[in-house]
CSV table of C-alpha atoms in Angstrom, one decimal:
chain,number,residue,atom,x,y,z
A,1,MET,CA,-24.6,-85.1,44.6
A,2,LYS,CA,-25.6,-81.7,42.7
A,3,PHE,CA,-29.1,-82.0,41.2
A,4,ILE,CA,-29.7,-80.8,38.0
A,5,ILE,CA,-33.4,-80.1,36.0
A,6,VAL,CA,-33.2,-80.4,31.9
A,7,THR,CA,-35.9,-79.8,30.1
A,8,GLY,CA,-36.9,-81.7,26.5
A,9,VAL,CA,-35.0,-84.5,27.9
A,10,SER,CA,-37.7,-87.2,25.3
A,11,ARG,CA,-34.7,-87.5,22.7
A,12,GLY,CA,-32.2,-86.4,20.7
A,13,LEU,CA,-29.7,-83.8,23.0
A,14,GLY,CA,-31.9,-83.9,26.0
A,15,LEU,CA,-31.9,-87.2,26.6
A,16,GLY,CA,-28.7,-88.0,25.6
A,17,LEU,CA,-27.3,-85.0,28.1
A,18,THR,CA,-29.5,-86.3,30.5
A,19,LYS,CA,-27.8,-90.0,30.4
A,20,ALA,CA,-24.4,-88.3,30.8
A,21,LEU,CA,-24.7,-86.1,33.5
A,22,LEU,CA,-26.4,-89.5,35.4
A,23,SER,CA,-22.7,-91.0,34.3
A,24,SER,CA,-21.2,-88.0,36.0
A,25,GLY,CA,-22.4,-88.5,39.2
A,26,TYR,CA,-25.5,-85.0,38.8
A,27,LYS,CA,-28.8,-85.9,40.7
A,28,VAL,CA,-31.0,-85.2,37.1
A,29,ALA,CA,-35.0,-84.1,36.7
A,30,GLY,CA,-36.3,-83.9,33.7
A,31,CYS,CA,-39.7,-82.9,31.9
A,32,SER,CA,-40.9,-83.0,28.4
A,33,ARG,CA,-44.3,-83.3,27.2
A,34,SER,CA,-44.8,-86.8,27.2
A,35,ARG,CA,-42.8,-90.1,28.1
A,36,SER,CA,-41.1,-92.0,26.4
A,37,ASP,CA,-39.6,-95.9,26.2
A,38,ALA,CA,-35.9,-94.1,26.8
A,39,LEU,CA,-36.8,-92.5,29.6
A,40,ASN,CA,-39.0,-95.3,31.3
A,41,GLU,CA,-36.4,-97.6,30.7
A,42,LEU,CA,-33.8,-94.9,32.6
A,43,GLU,CA,-36.3,-93.8,35.4
A,44,MET,CA,-36.6,-97.6,36.0
A,45,SER,CA,-32.9,-98.3,35.9
A,46,ASN,CA,-31.6,-94.9,38.0
A,47,ASP,CA,-32.8,-93.6,41.1
A,48,ASN,CA,-31.3,-90.6,40.5
A,49,PHE,CA,-33.5,-89.3,37.5
A,50,LYS,CA,-36.9,-88.5,37.6
A,51,TRP,CA,-39.1,-87.7,34.8
A,52,PHE,CA,-42.1,-84.8,35.5
A,53,PRO,CA,-44.5,-84.1,32.7
A,54,CYS,CA,-44.4,-80.2,31.9
A,55,GLU,CA,-45.3,-77.9,29.0
A,56,VAL,CA,-42.6,-75.1,29.1
A,57,GLY,CA,-44.7,-72.5,27.3
A,58,ASP,CA,-47.1,-72.9,29.8
A,59,ALA,CA,-46.1,-70.9,33.0
A,60,THR,CA,-48.3,-73.0,35.5
A,61,GLN,CA,-46.7,-75.9,34.8
A,62,THR,CA,-43.0,-75.0,34.8
A,63,GLN,CA,-44.1,-73.8,38.4
A,64,THR,CA,-45.6,-76.4,39.2
A,65,PHE,CA,-42.7,-79.4,37.8
A,66,VAL,CA,-39.2,-76.4,39.5
A,67,SER,CA,-41.9,-77.2,43.3
A,68,ASP,CA,-42.3,-81.0,42.2
A,69,ALA,CA,-38.5,-82.1,41.1
A,70,CYS,CA,-37.6,-80.1,44.4
A,71,GLN,CA,-38.9,-81.6,46.7
A,72,TRP,CA,-38.5,-84.4,44.6
A,73,ALA,CA,-34.4,-84.4,44.8
A,74,GLN,CA,-34.2,-83.2,48.4
A,75,ALA,CA,-31.3,-81.0,47.8
A,76,PRO,CA,-30.7,-77.3,46.7
A,77,LEU,CA,-31.0,-76.8,42.9
A,78,TRP,CA,-27.4,-76.4,41.3
A,79,GLY,CA,-28.3,-75.9,37.3
A,80,LEU,CA,-30.7,-75.8,34.9
A,81,ILE,CA,-30.4,-76.5,32.0
A,82,ASN,CA,-32.9,-75.3,29.1
A,83,ASN,CA,-33.3,-77.7,26.2
A,84,ALA,CA,-36.7,-77.9,25.2
A,85,GLY,CA,-37.5,-76.8,21.9
A,86,ILE,CA,-39.7,-77.4,18.6
A,87,ALA,CA,-38.8,-76.8,14.8
A,88,LYS,CA,-40.6,-75.5,11.9
A,89,GLU,CA,-40.0,-74.8,9.0
A,90,GLY,CA,-41.2,-72.8,6.0
A,91,VAL,CA,-40.7,-69.3,4.5
A,92,LEU,CA,-42.1,-66.5,6.6
A,93,ALA,CA,-44.0,-64.9,3.8
A,94,THR,CA,-46.8,-67.8,4.2
A,95,PHE,CA,-45.8,-69.3,7.7
A,96,PRO,CA,-48.8,-69.3,9.6
A,97,ASN,CA,-48.6,-67.1,12.5
A,98,VAL,CA,-50.1,-69.6,15.1
A,99,ASP,CA,-47.0,-71.8,14.5
A,100,SER,CA,-45.0,-68.8,14.9
A,101,ASP,CA,-47.0,-68.3,18.1
A,102,GLU,CA,-46.4,-72.0,19.2
A,103,LEU,CA,-42.4,-71.9,18.4
A,104,LEU,CA,-41.9,-68.8,20.3
A,105,GLN,CA,-44.1,-69.6,23.4
A,106,ILE,CA,-42.1,-72.5,23.6
A,107,ASN,CA,-38.3,-72.1,22.5
A,108,LEU,CA,-38.2,-68.7,24.2
A,109,ASN,CA,-41.0,-67.7,26.6
A,110,GLY,CA,-40.5,-71.9,28.2
A,111,ALA,CA,-37.1,-70.8,29.0
A,112,LEU,CA,-37.9,-67.7,30.3
A,113,TYR,CA,-40.5,-69.6,32.7
A,114,MET,CA,-38.2,-72.4,33.6
A,115,ALA,CA,-34.9,-69.8,34.1
A,116,ARG,CA,-37.6,-67.3,36.6
A,117,GLU,CA,-38.5,-70.6,38.5
A,118,ALA,CA,-35.0,-71.4,38.8
A,119,LEU,CA,-33.7,-68.4,39.4
A,120,ARG,CA,-36.2,-68.1,42.8
A,121,MET,CA,-35.0,-71.4,44.2
A,122,MET,CA,-31.4,-70.1,43.9
A,123,LEU,CA,-31.4,-66.8,44.8
A,124,ARG,CA,-33.6,-68.1,48.4
A,125,GLN,CA,-30.4,-71.3,48.2
A,126,ASN,CA,-27.9,-68.7,47.8
A,127,SER,CA,-25.5,-70.7,46.9
A,128,GLY,CA,-24.5,-70.1,43.4
A,129,GLY,CA,-25.4,-72.1,40.7
A,130,ARG,CA,-25.5,-72.3,37.1
A,131,ILE,CA,-28.1,-72.0,34.4
A,132,ILE,CA,-27.5,-73.0,30.2
A,133,ASN,CA,-30.1,-72.7,27.4
A,134,ILE,CA,-29.1,-74.7,24.4
A,135,SER,CA,-29.3,-72.1,21.6
A,136,SER,CA,-27.6,-72.6,17.4
A,137,ILE,CA,-25.9,-71.5,15.6
A,138,ILE,CA,-29.1,-70.5,13.7
A,139,GLY,CA,-29.9,-67.8,16.0
A,140,SER,CA,-26.7,-65.9,15.2
A,141,ARG,CA,-26.2,-67.1,11.3
A,142,GLY,CA,-29.8,-67.4,10.1
A,143,TYR,CA,-31.2,-69.9,7.8
A,144,THR,CA,-33.5,-70.0,5.3
A,145,GLY,CA,-37.1,-71.1,6.2
A,146,LEU,CA,-36.4,-70.9,10.1
A,147,ALA,CA,-36.8,-67.4,10.7
A,148,ALA,CA,-39.0,-67.6,13.6
A,149,TYR,CA,-36.9,-70.8,15.0
A,150,SER,CA,-34.0,-68.6,14.3
A,151,ALA,CA,-35.6,-65.8,16.5
A,152,SER,CA,-36.4,-67.5,19.0
A,153,LYS,CA,-32.6,-68.9,19.4
A,154,ALA,CA,-31.0,-65.1,18.8
A,155,GLY,CA,-33.7,-64.3,22.0
A,156,LEU,CA,-32.4,-67.5,23.8
A,157,ASP,CA,-28.5,-66.1,23.6
A,158,GLY,CA,-30.1,-62.4,25.0
A,159,LEU,CA,-32.1,-63.8,27.9
A,160,SER,CA,-28.9,-65.5,28.8
A,161,ARG,CA,-26.6,-62.4,28.3
A,162,ALA,CA,-28.8,-60.3,30.7
A,163,LEU,CA,-29.7,-63.2,33.2
A,164,ALA,CA,-25.6,-63.6,33.3
A,165,ARG,CA,-25.4,-59.6,34.5
A,166,GLU,CA,-28.4,-59.6,36.8
A,167,ASN,CA,-27.8,-63.0,38.7
A,168,GLY,CA,-23.7,-62.6,38.5
A,169,ARG,CA,-23.3,-61.4,42.4
A,170,ARG,CA,-24.9,-64.1,43.3
A,171,GLY,CA,-22.2,-66.8,41.9
A,172,ILE,CA,-25.3,-67.1,39.1
A,173,THR,CA,-23.6,-68.1,35.5
A,174,VAL,CA,-25.7,-68.2,32.9
A,175,ASN,CA,-24.4,-68.9,29.4
A,176,SER,CA,-26.1,-70.2,26.1
A,177,VAL,CA,-24.7,-73.2,23.6
A,178,ALA,CA,-25.1,-73.2,20.2
A,179,PRO,CA,-24.7,-76.2,18.8
A,180,GLY,CA,-24.3,-77.0,14.9
A,181,TYR,CA,-25.8,-79.4,13.0
A,182,LEU,CA,-26.3,-82.2,15.2
A,183,ASP,CA,-27.6,-85.5,14.1
A,184,THR,CA,-30.6,-86.0,15.9
A,185,GLU,CA,-34.4,-86.7,15.1
A,186,MET,CA,-34.5,-82.9,14.7
A,187,SER,CA,-31.6,-83.2,11.7
A,188,SER,CA,-33.5,-86.9,10.3
A,189,THR,CA,-35.9,-84.2,8.1
A,190,LEU,CA,-32.8,-83.1,5.8
A,191,SER,CA,-32.6,-84.2,2.6
A,192,ASP,CA,-29.3,-86.2,1.7
A,193,SER,CA,-28.3,-83.4,-1.0
A,194,LYS,CA,-28.5,-80.9,2.2
A,195,ARG,CA,-26.5,-83.0,4.5
A,196,ALA,CA,-24.1,-83.7,2.2
A,197,GLN,CA,-23.8,-79.8,1.3
A,198,ILE,CA,-23.3,-79.2,5.5
A,199,ILE,CA,-21.3,-81.6,5.9
A,200,ASN,CA,-18.9,-80.8,3.3
A,201,ARG,CA,-19.4,-77.1,4.7
A,202,THR,CA,-17.8,-78.4,7.8
A,203,PRO,CA,-14.2,-78.4,8.6
A,204,LEU,CA,-14.7,-81.1,11.0
A,205,GLY,CA,-16.2,-83.0,7.6
A,206,ARG,CA,-19.1,-84.6,9.7
A,207,LEU,CA,-22.6,-83.8,11.7
A,208,GLY,CA,-22.1,-83.1,15.5
A,209,THR,CA,-22.9,-85.9,17.6
A,210,VAL,CA,-24.6,-85.5,21.6
A,211,ASP,CA,-21.4,-86.8,22.6
A,212,ASP,CA,-19.7,-83.9,21.2
A,213,VAL,CA,-21.6,-81.4,23.1
A,214,ALA,CA,-22.2,-83.3,26.2
A,215,PRO,CA,-18.8,-82.1,27.8
A,216,ALA,CA,-19.1,-78.8,26.8
A,217,ILE,CA,-22.2,-78.6,29.1
A,218,GLU,CA,-20.8,-80.5,31.9
A,219,PHE,CA,-18.0,-78.3,31.9
A,220,LEU,CA,-20.2,-75.1,32.5
A,221,LEU,CA,-22.1,-76.7,34.9
A,222,SER,CA,-18.0,-77.0,36.9
A,223,ASP,CA,-16.3,-75.3,39.1
A,224,GLY,CA,-13.7,-74.6,36.7
A,225,ALA,CA,-16.6,-72.7,34.8
A,226,ALA,CA,-17.3,-70.0,37.6
A,227,PHE,CA,-15.5,-67.1,36.2
A,228,ILE,CA,-17.6,-68.0,32.3
A,229,THR,CA,-21.2,-66.2,32.2
A,230,GLY,CA,-22.8,-64.5,29.7
A,231,GLN,CA,-20.7,-66.0,27.0
A,232,THR,CA,-22.4,-68.4,23.8
A,233,LEU,CA,-20.6,-71.4,23.2
A,234,THR,CA,-20.4,-72.9,19.6
A,235,ILE,CA,-19.8,-76.2,19.2
A,236,ASP,CA,-20.7,-76.6,15.2
A,237,GLY,CA,-17.6,-78.4,13.5
A,238,GLY,CA,-16.3,-75.1,12.5
A,239,ILE,CA,-19.2,-74.8,9.9
A,240,THR,CA,-18.9,-70.9,11.3
A,241,ASN,CA,-16.1,-70.2,11.5
B,1,MET,CA,-46.7,-54.9,65.2
B,2,SER,CA,-48.3,-57.0,62.6
B,3,ASP,CA,-47.8,-60.5,61.6
B,4,ILE,CA,-46.5,-59.6,58.2
B,5,LYS,CA,-44.6,-57.0,59.8
B,6,THR,CA,-43.0,-59.1,61.9
B,7,LEU,CA,-42.4,-61.7,59.3
B,8,ILE,CA,-40.5,-59.3,56.7
B,9,ILE,CA,-38.4,-58.0,59.3
B,10,ALA,CA,-37.0,-61.5,60.5
B,11,GLU,CA,-36.6,-62.5,56.4
B,12,LEU,CA,-34.8,-59.0,56.3
B,13,GLU,CA,-32.7,-59.4,59.2
B,14,LYS,CA,-31.2,-63.0,57.8
B,15,ILE,CA,-30.7,-61.7,53.7
B,16,ILE,CA,-28.7,-58.5,55.7
B,17,ALA,CA,-27.4,-60.8,57.8
B,18,ALA,CA,-25.9,-63.7,55.4
B,19,LYS,CA,-24.4,-60.8,53.3
B,20,GLY,CA,-22.3,-60.2,56.7
B,21,GLU,CA,-23.5,-56.8,57.0
B,22,ALA,CA,-25.1,-55.1,60.0
B,23,CYS,CA,-28.4,-54.6,60.0
B,24,PRO,CA,-30.0,-51.3,61.4
B,25,ASP,CA,-33.1,-50.7,63.2
B,26,ILE,CA,-36.3,-51.4,61.2
B,27,VAL,CA,-39.3,-49.0,61.0
B,28,GLY,CA,-42.5,-48.7,59.2
B,29,GLU,CA,-40.6,-45.7,57.4
B,30,THR,CA,-37.6,-47.7,56.7
B,31,ARG,CA,-36.7,-47.8,53.0
B,32,PHE,CA,-35.8,-51.2,51.4
B,33,LEU,CA,-32.9,-50.1,48.5
B,34,GLN,CA,-32.5,-46.7,50.5
B,35,ASP,CA,-32.1,-47.4,54.0
B,36,LEU,CA,-30.7,-50.9,54.2
B,37,PRO,CA,-27.7,-52.7,52.6
B,38,MET,CA,-29.5,-54.5,50.0
B,39,ASP,CA,-30.1,-54.3,46.6
B,40,SER,CA,-33.0,-55.8,43.9
B,41,LEU,CA,-31.9,-59.2,44.2
B,42,ASP,CA,-32.0,-59.0,48.0
B,43,LEU,CA,-35.3,-57.4,47.9
B,44,ALA,CA,-36.3,-60.4,45.0
B,45,THR,CA,-34.8,-62.9,47.3
B,46,LEU,CA,-37.1,-61.7,50.2
B,47,LEU,CA,-40.3,-61.3,47.7
B,48,VAL,CA,-40.1,-64.9,47.0
B,49,THR,CA,-39.6,-65.9,50.5
B,50,LEU,CA,-42.3,-64.0,51.4
B,51,GLU,CA,-44.9,-66.0,49.2
B,52,LEU,CA,-43.7,-69.2,50.6
B,53,GLU,CA,-44.3,-68.5,53.7
B,54,THR,CA,-47.8,-66.7,53.2
B,55,GLY,CA,-49.0,-68.6,50.1
B,56,LYS,CA,-49.8,-64.8,48.7
B,57,ASP,CA,-48.4,-63.1,45.7
B,58,PRO,CA,-49.8,-59.5,45.8
B,59,PHE,CA,-47.4,-59.3,42.7
B,60,ARG,CA,-49.7,-61.8,40.5
B,61,ASP,CA,-51.6,-59.2,38.2
B,62,GLY,CA,-48.5,-56.9,37.8
B,63,PHE,CA,-45.8,-55.5,39.5
B,64,LYS,CA,-47.4,-52.6,42.1
B,65,GLY,CA,-44.3,-50.3,44.0
B,66,PHE,CA,-43.3,-49.9,47.3
B,67,GLN,CA,-40.4,-48.5,48.9
B,68,THR,CA,-41.0,-48.8,52.6
B,69,LEU,CA,-41.7,-51.3,55.2
B,70,ASN,CA,-45.5,-50.3,55.9
B,71,GLU,CA,-46.0,-50.1,51.9
B,72,LEU,CA,-45.3,-53.8,51.7
B,73,SER,CA,-47.2,-54.6,54.2
B,74,ALA,CA,-50.0,-53.0,53.3
B,75,LEU,CA,-49.7,-55.0,50.0
B,76,TYR,CA,-49.7,-58.3,51.6
B,77,GLN,CA,-52.8,-57.9,54.4
B,78,ALA,CA,-54.5,-56.4,51.0
B,79,ALA,CA,-53.5,-59.5,49.2
Protein backbone atom coordinates (compact mmCIF):
# COMPACT_ATOMS: atom_id res chain seq x y z
CA MET A 1 0.00 0.00 0.00
CA LYS A 2 1.56 3.30 -1.09
CA PHE A 3 1.64 6.18 1.36
CA ILE A 4 0.69 9.71 0.34
CA ILE A 5 0.66 13.01 2.22
CA VAL A 6 -1.99 15.58 1.25
CA THR A 7 -2.12 19.12 2.60
CA GLY A 8 -5.28 21.16 2.97
CA VAL A 9 -7.66 18.24 3.46
CA SER A 10 -10.42 19.89 5.46
CA ARG A 11 -12.67 20.62 2.48
CA GLY A 12 -12.98 21.09 -1.27
CA LEU A 13 -10.44 19.47 -3.57
CA GLY A 14 -8.23 18.28 -0.69
CA LEU A 15 -11.05 16.41 1.01
CA GLY A 16 -12.43 14.96 -2.21
CA LEU A 17 -8.98 13.91 -3.38
CA THR A 18 -8.25 12.24 -0.06
CA LYS A 19 -11.46 10.20 -0.34
CA ALA A 20 -10.58 9.22 -3.91
CA LEU A 21 -7.05 8.13 -2.92
CA LEU A 22 -8.40 6.04 -0.04
CA SER A 23 -10.88 4.39 -2.42
CA SER A 24 -8.00 3.54 -4.73
CA GLY A 25 -6.08 1.80 -1.96
CA TYR A 26 -3.59 4.45 -0.87
CA LYS A 27 -2.71 5.17 2.74
CA VAL A 28 -3.15 8.90 3.35
CA ALA A 29 -1.97 11.34 6.00
CA GLY A 30 -3.66 14.70 5.66
CA CYS A 31 -3.22 18.02 7.34
CA SER A 32 -5.12 21.24 7.75
CA ARG A 33 -5.22 24.06 10.23
CA SER A 34 -8.31 22.72 11.94
CA ARG A 35 -10.43 19.60 12.08
CA SER A 36 -13.80 19.38 10.38
CA ASP A 37 -16.74 17.02 10.88
CA ALA A 38 -15.98 15.47 7.51
CA LEU A 39 -12.43 14.67 8.64
CA ASN A 40 -13.67 13.16 11.87
CA GLU A 41 -16.02 10.89 9.93
CA LEU A 42 -13.29 9.91 7.48
CA GLU A 43 -10.85 9.06 10.25
CA MET A 44 -13.46 7.04 12.13
CA SER A 45 -14.42 5.05 9.06
CA ASN A 46 -10.99 4.41 7.56
CA ASP A 47 -7.87 3.05 9.28
CA ASN A 48 -5.76 4.13 6.31
CA PHE A 49 -6.36 7.82 6.96
CA LYS A 50 -5.03 10.02 9.71
CA TRP A 51 -5.40 13.74 10.15
CA PHE A 52 -2.67 15.94 11.62
CA PRO A 53 -2.87 19.61 12.58
CA CYS A 54 -0.38 21.70 10.59
CA GLU A 55 -0.11 25.22 9.29
CA VAL A 56 2.03 24.68 6.21
CA GLY A 57 3.34 28.23 6.26
CA ASP A 58 5.21 27.38 9.46
CA ALA A 59 8.39 25.44 8.63
CA THR A 60 8.67 23.91 12.10
CA GLN A 61 5.13 22.57 11.89
CA THR A 62 5.80 21.00 8.49
CA GLN A 63 8.86 19.20 9.89
CA THR A 64 6.79 17.80 12.75
CA PHE A 65 3.89 16.87 10.48
CA VAL A 66 5.96 14.94 7.93
CA SER A 67 7.93 13.18 10.64
CA ASP A 68 4.80 12.21 12.62
CA ALA A 69 2.91 11.17 9.49
CA CYS A 70 5.71 8.87 8.31
CA GLN A 71 5.98 7.36 11.77
CA TRP A 72 2.22 6.71 11.76
CA ALA A 73 2.24 5.19 8.27
CA GLN A 74 5.17 2.84 8.91
CA ALA A 75 5.71 2.87 5.16
CA PRO A 76 7.97 4.71 2.73
CA LEU A 77 6.61 8.06 1.60
CA TRP A 78 5.58 7.70 -2.04
CA GLY A 79 3.85 11.00 -2.73
CA LEU A 80 3.14 14.53 -1.58
CA ILE A 81 0.16 16.53 -2.81
CA ASN A 82 0.68 20.21 -2.05
CA ASN A 83 -2.94 21.33 -2.05
CA ALA A 84 -3.21 23.72 0.91
CA GLY A 85 -3.95 27.26 -0.11
CA ILE A 86 -6.00 30.34 0.54
CA ALA A 87 -7.48 32.97 -1.76
CA LYS A 88 -7.95 36.63 -0.99
CA GLU A 89 -9.39 39.13 -3.43
CA GLY A 90 -8.73 42.81 -3.99
CA VAL A 91 -6.96 45.10 -6.43
CA LEU A 92 -3.29 45.27 -5.51
CA ALA A 93 -3.19 49.05 -5.15
CA THR A 94 -5.32 48.76 -2.02
CA PHE A 95 -4.55 45.15 -1.06
CA PRO A 96 -2.96 45.06 2.42
CA ASN A 97 0.64 43.87 2.37
CA VAL A 98 -0.06 41.68 5.38
CA ASP A 99 -2.65 39.81 3.31
CA SER A 100 -0.18 39.33 0.43
CA ASP A 101 2.43 38.10 2.90
CA GLU A 102 0.04 35.61 4.48
CA LEU A 103 -1.16 34.29 1.13
CA LEU A 104 2.34 33.81 -0.27
CA GLN A 105 3.53 32.27 2.99
CA ILE A 106 0.82 29.62 2.90
CA ASN A 107 0.40 29.00 -0.83
CA LEU A 108 4.04 29.17 -1.94
CA ASN A 109 6.41 28.93 1.02
CA GLY A 110 4.16 26.29 2.60
CA ALA A 111 4.46 24.12 -0.50
CA LEU A 112 8.21 24.67 -0.57
CA TYR A 113 8.61 23.69 3.09
CA MET A 114 6.50 20.57 2.57
CA ALA A 115 8.44 19.60 -0.56
CA ARG A 116 11.70 19.99 1.36
CA GLU A 117 10.56 17.65 4.11
CA ALA A 118 9.14 15.12 1.65
CA LEU A 119 12.33 15.14 -0.44
CA ARG A 120 14.45 14.52 2.63
CA MET A 121 12.41 11.37 3.22
CA MET A 122 12.40 10.31 -0.43
CA LEU A 123 16.15 10.81 -0.90
CA ARG A 124 16.90 8.66 2.12
CA GLN A 125 14.45 5.98 0.99
CA ASN A 126 16.05 6.00 -2.48
CA SER A 127 12.98 4.44 -4.07
CA GLY A 128 11.61 7.33 -6.14
CA GLY A 129 8.49 9.31 -5.42
CA ARG A 130 5.96 11.85 -6.61
CA ILE A 131 5.33 15.47 -5.74
CA ILE A 132 2.27 17.18 -7.19
CA ASN A 133 1.65 20.87 -6.66
CA ILE A 134 -1.94 22.04 -7.04
CA SER A 135 -1.57 25.16 -9.11
CA SER A 136 -4.30 27.02 -11.02
CA ILE A 137 -4.98 28.39 -14.47
CA ILE A 138 -4.89 31.76 -12.73
CA GLY A 139 -1.15 31.24 -12.25
CA SER A 140 -0.55 31.31 -16.00
CA ARG A 141 -3.41 33.56 -17.13
CA GLY A 142 -3.82 36.04 -14.27
CA TYR A 143 -7.11 37.36 -12.94
CA THR A 144 -8.23 40.82 -11.89
CA GLY A 145 -8.18 41.15 -8.12
CA LEU A 146 -6.08 38.03 -7.56
CA ALA A 147 -2.51 39.29 -8.07
CA ALA A 148 -1.01 37.66 -4.98
CA TYR A 149 -2.92 34.44 -5.57
CA SER A 150 -1.84 34.39 -9.22
CA ALA A 151 1.79 35.01 -8.22
CA SER A 152 1.65 32.18 -5.70
CA LYS A 153 0.31 29.72 -8.25
CA ALA A 154 2.81 30.76 -10.93
CA GLY A 155 5.46 30.25 -8.26
CA LEU A 156 4.24 26.69 -7.71
CA ASP A 157 4.66 25.93 -11.41
CA GLY A 158 8.24 27.22 -11.23
CA LEU A 159 8.83 25.14 -8.12
CA SER A 160 7.63 22.04 -9.96
CA ARG A 161 9.94 22.65 -12.90
CA ALA A 162 13.00 23.31 -10.74
CA LEU A 163 12.44 20.35 -8.43
CA ALA A 164 11.78 18.10 -11.42
CA ARG A 165 15.25 18.92 -12.76
CA GLU A 166 16.90 18.69 -9.36
CA ASN A 167 15.48 15.30 -8.31
CA GLY A 168 14.81 13.47 -11.55
CA ARG A 169 17.96 11.37 -11.26
CA ARG A 170 16.44 9.69 -8.21
CA GLY A 171 13.19 8.74 -9.93
CA ILE A 172 11.28 11.49 -8.16
CA THR A 173 8.83 13.28 -10.44
CA VAL A 174 7.44 16.74 -9.70
CA ASN A 175 4.46 18.14 -11.59
CA SER A 176 1.75 20.75 -11.25
CA VAL A 177 -1.96 20.22 -11.75
CA ALA A 178 -3.73 23.43 -12.72
CA PRO A 179 -7.49 23.25 -12.30
CA GLY A 180 -9.77 25.83 -13.80
CA TYR A 181 -12.83 27.09 -11.99
CA LEU A 182 -14.07 24.35 -9.68
CA ASP A 183 -17.45 24.09 -8.05
CA THR A 184 -16.07 24.15 -4.49
CA GLU A 185 -16.39 26.35 -1.42
CA MET A 186 -13.55 28.48 -2.81
CA SER A 187 -15.66 29.47 -5.82
CA SER A 188 -18.87 29.95 -3.85
CA THR A 189 -18.13 33.64 -3.48
CA LEU A 190 -18.44 34.17 -7.24
CA SER A 191 -21.46 36.29 -8.18
CA ASP A 192 -24.16 34.64 -10.27
CA SER A 193 -23.24 36.76 -13.27
CA LYS A 194 -19.52 35.94 -12.96
CA ARG A 195 -20.34 32.27 -12.59
CA ALA A 196 -22.54 32.38 -15.71
CA GLN A 197 -19.80 34.22 -17.61
CA ILE A 198 -17.23 31.56 -16.73
CA ILE A 199 -19.55 28.74 -17.74
CA ASN A 200 -20.33 30.52 -20.99
CA ARG A 201 -16.61 30.83 -21.82
CA THR A 202 -15.88 27.19 -20.99
CA PRO A 203 -16.09 24.91 -24.04
CA LEU A 204 -17.36 22.05 -21.89
CA GLY A 205 -20.10 24.33 -20.56
CA ARG A 206 -19.80 23.92 -16.80
CA LEU A 207 -17.56 24.45 -13.78
CA GLY A 208 -15.21 21.62 -12.94
CA THR A 209 -15.66 19.28 -10.01
CA VAL A 210 -13.32 17.42 -7.69
CA ASP A 211 -14.15 14.29 -9.70
CA ASP A 212 -12.70 15.95 -12.79
CA VAL A 213 -9.36 16.63 -11.08
CA ALA A 214 -8.75 13.67 -8.78
CA PRO A 215 -8.25 11.08 -11.57
CA ALA A 216 -5.53 13.23 -13.16
CA ILE A 217 -3.71 13.41 -9.84
CA GLU A 218 -4.03 9.67 -9.41
CA PHE A 219 -2.54 9.20 -12.87
CA LEU A 220 0.47 11.35 -11.98
CA LEU A 221 0.94 9.23 -8.84
CA SER A 222 0.86 6.01 -10.86
CA ASP A 223 3.70 4.01 -12.40
CA GLY A 224 2.31 4.97 -15.80
CA ALA A 225 3.40 8.56 -15.21
CA ALA A 226 7.01 7.65 -14.36
CA PHE A 227 8.41 9.58 -17.35
CA ILE A 228 6.34 12.75 -16.86
CA THR A 229 8.02 15.46 -14.82
CA GLY A 230 8.25 19.23 -14.69
CA GLN A 231 4.88 19.59 -16.42
CA THR A 232 1.71 21.52 -15.65
CA LEU A 233 -1.44 19.56 -16.42
CA THR A 234 -4.36 21.93 -17.03
CA ILE A 235 -7.84 20.67 -16.17
CA ASP A 236 -10.21 23.48 -16.99
CA GLY A 237 -12.89 22.33 -19.42
CA GLY A 238 -10.98 24.10 -22.18
CA ILE A 239 -11.41 27.67 -20.93
CA THR A 240 -7.74 28.52 -21.48
CA ASN A 241 -7.67 26.76 -24.83
CA MET B 1 39.44 8.25 14.19
CA SER B 2 36.56 10.27 15.70
CA ASP B 3 33.05 8.84 15.99
CA ILE B 4 31.66 11.36 13.55
CA LYS B 5 34.28 10.50 10.94
CA THR B 6 33.52 6.81 11.35
CA LEU B 7 29.80 7.53 10.97
CA ILE B 8 30.31 9.68 7.86
CA ILE B 9 32.49 7.04 6.21
CA ALA B 10 29.95 4.31 6.98
CA GLU B 11 27.12 6.38 5.47
CA LEU B 12 29.22 7.30 2.43
CA GLU B 13 29.95 3.64 1.79
CA LYS B 14 26.22 2.83 1.96
CA ILE B 15 25.29 5.65 -0.44
CA ILE B 16 28.00 4.72 -2.93
CA ALA B 17 27.18 1.01 -2.71
CA ALA B 18 23.49 1.77 -3.39
CA LYS B 19 24.59 3.36 -6.67
CA GLY B 20 26.46 0.22 -7.62
CA GLU B 21 29.78 2.06 -7.60
CA ALA B 22 33.07 0.95 -6.04
CA CYS B 23 34.03 3.06 -3.03
CA PRO B 24 37.64 4.22 -2.97
CA ASP B 25 39.55 4.52 0.30
CA ILE B 26 38.28 7.53 2.23
CA VAL B 27 40.73 9.64 4.24
CA GLY B 28 40.47 12.99 5.97
CA GLU B 29 41.41 14.98 2.87
CA THR B 30 39.04 13.10 0.56
CA ARG B 31 36.83 15.59 -1.27
CA PHE B 32 33.22 14.42 -1.51
CA LEU B 33 32.28 15.66 -4.96
CA GLN B 34 35.71 15.47 -6.59
CA ASP B 35 37.21 12.24 -5.26
CA LEU B 36 34.14 10.06 -4.69
CA PRO B 37 31.48 8.85 -7.17
CA MET B 38 28.90 11.20 -5.65
CA ASP B 39 26.66 14.02 -6.85
CA SER B 40 24.90 16.84 -5.01
CA LEU B 41 21.83 14.69 -4.23
CA ASP B 42 24.08 12.04 -2.68
CA LEU B 43 25.64 14.74 -0.53
CA ALA B 44 22.16 15.97 0.48
CA THR B 45 21.22 12.41 1.40
CA LEU B 46 24.36 12.15 3.55
CA LEU B 47 23.55 15.38 5.42
CA VAL B 48 19.91 14.38 6.06
CA THR B 49 21.08 11.03 7.41
CA LEU B 50 23.74 12.62 9.62
CA GLU B 51 21.17 15.01 11.07
CA LEU B 52 18.91 12.10 11.96
CA GLU B 53 21.74 10.00 13.37
CA THR B 54 23.43 12.74 15.40
CA GLY B 55 20.53 15.08 16.16
CA LYS B 56 22.81 17.91 15.03
CA ASP B 57 22.30 20.31 12.14
CA PRO B 58 25.39 22.49 11.58
CA PHE B 59 23.56 24.25 8.75
CA ARG B 60 20.52 25.38 10.74
CA ASP B 61 21.57 29.03 10.56
CA GLY B 62 22.74 28.93 6.96
CA PHE B 63 24.92 26.83 4.72
CA LYS B 64 28.60 26.55 5.58
CA GLY B 65 31.05 25.54 2.89
CA PHE B 66 32.99 22.27 3.11
CA GLN B 67 34.71 19.95 0.67
CA THR B 68 36.50 17.26 2.63
CA LEU B 69 35.74 14.67 5.29
CA ASN B 70 37.87 16.61 7.78
CA GLU B 71 35.97 19.84 7.12
CA LEU B 72 32.53 18.23 7.46
CA SER B 73 33.56 16.38 10.61
CA ALA B 74 34.72 19.66 12.15
CA LEU B 75 31.33 21.23 11.47
CA TYR B 76 29.53 18.41 13.33
CA GLN B 77 32.02 18.50 16.20
CA ALA B 78 31.44 22.24 16.60
CA ALA B 79 27.62 22.00 16.37
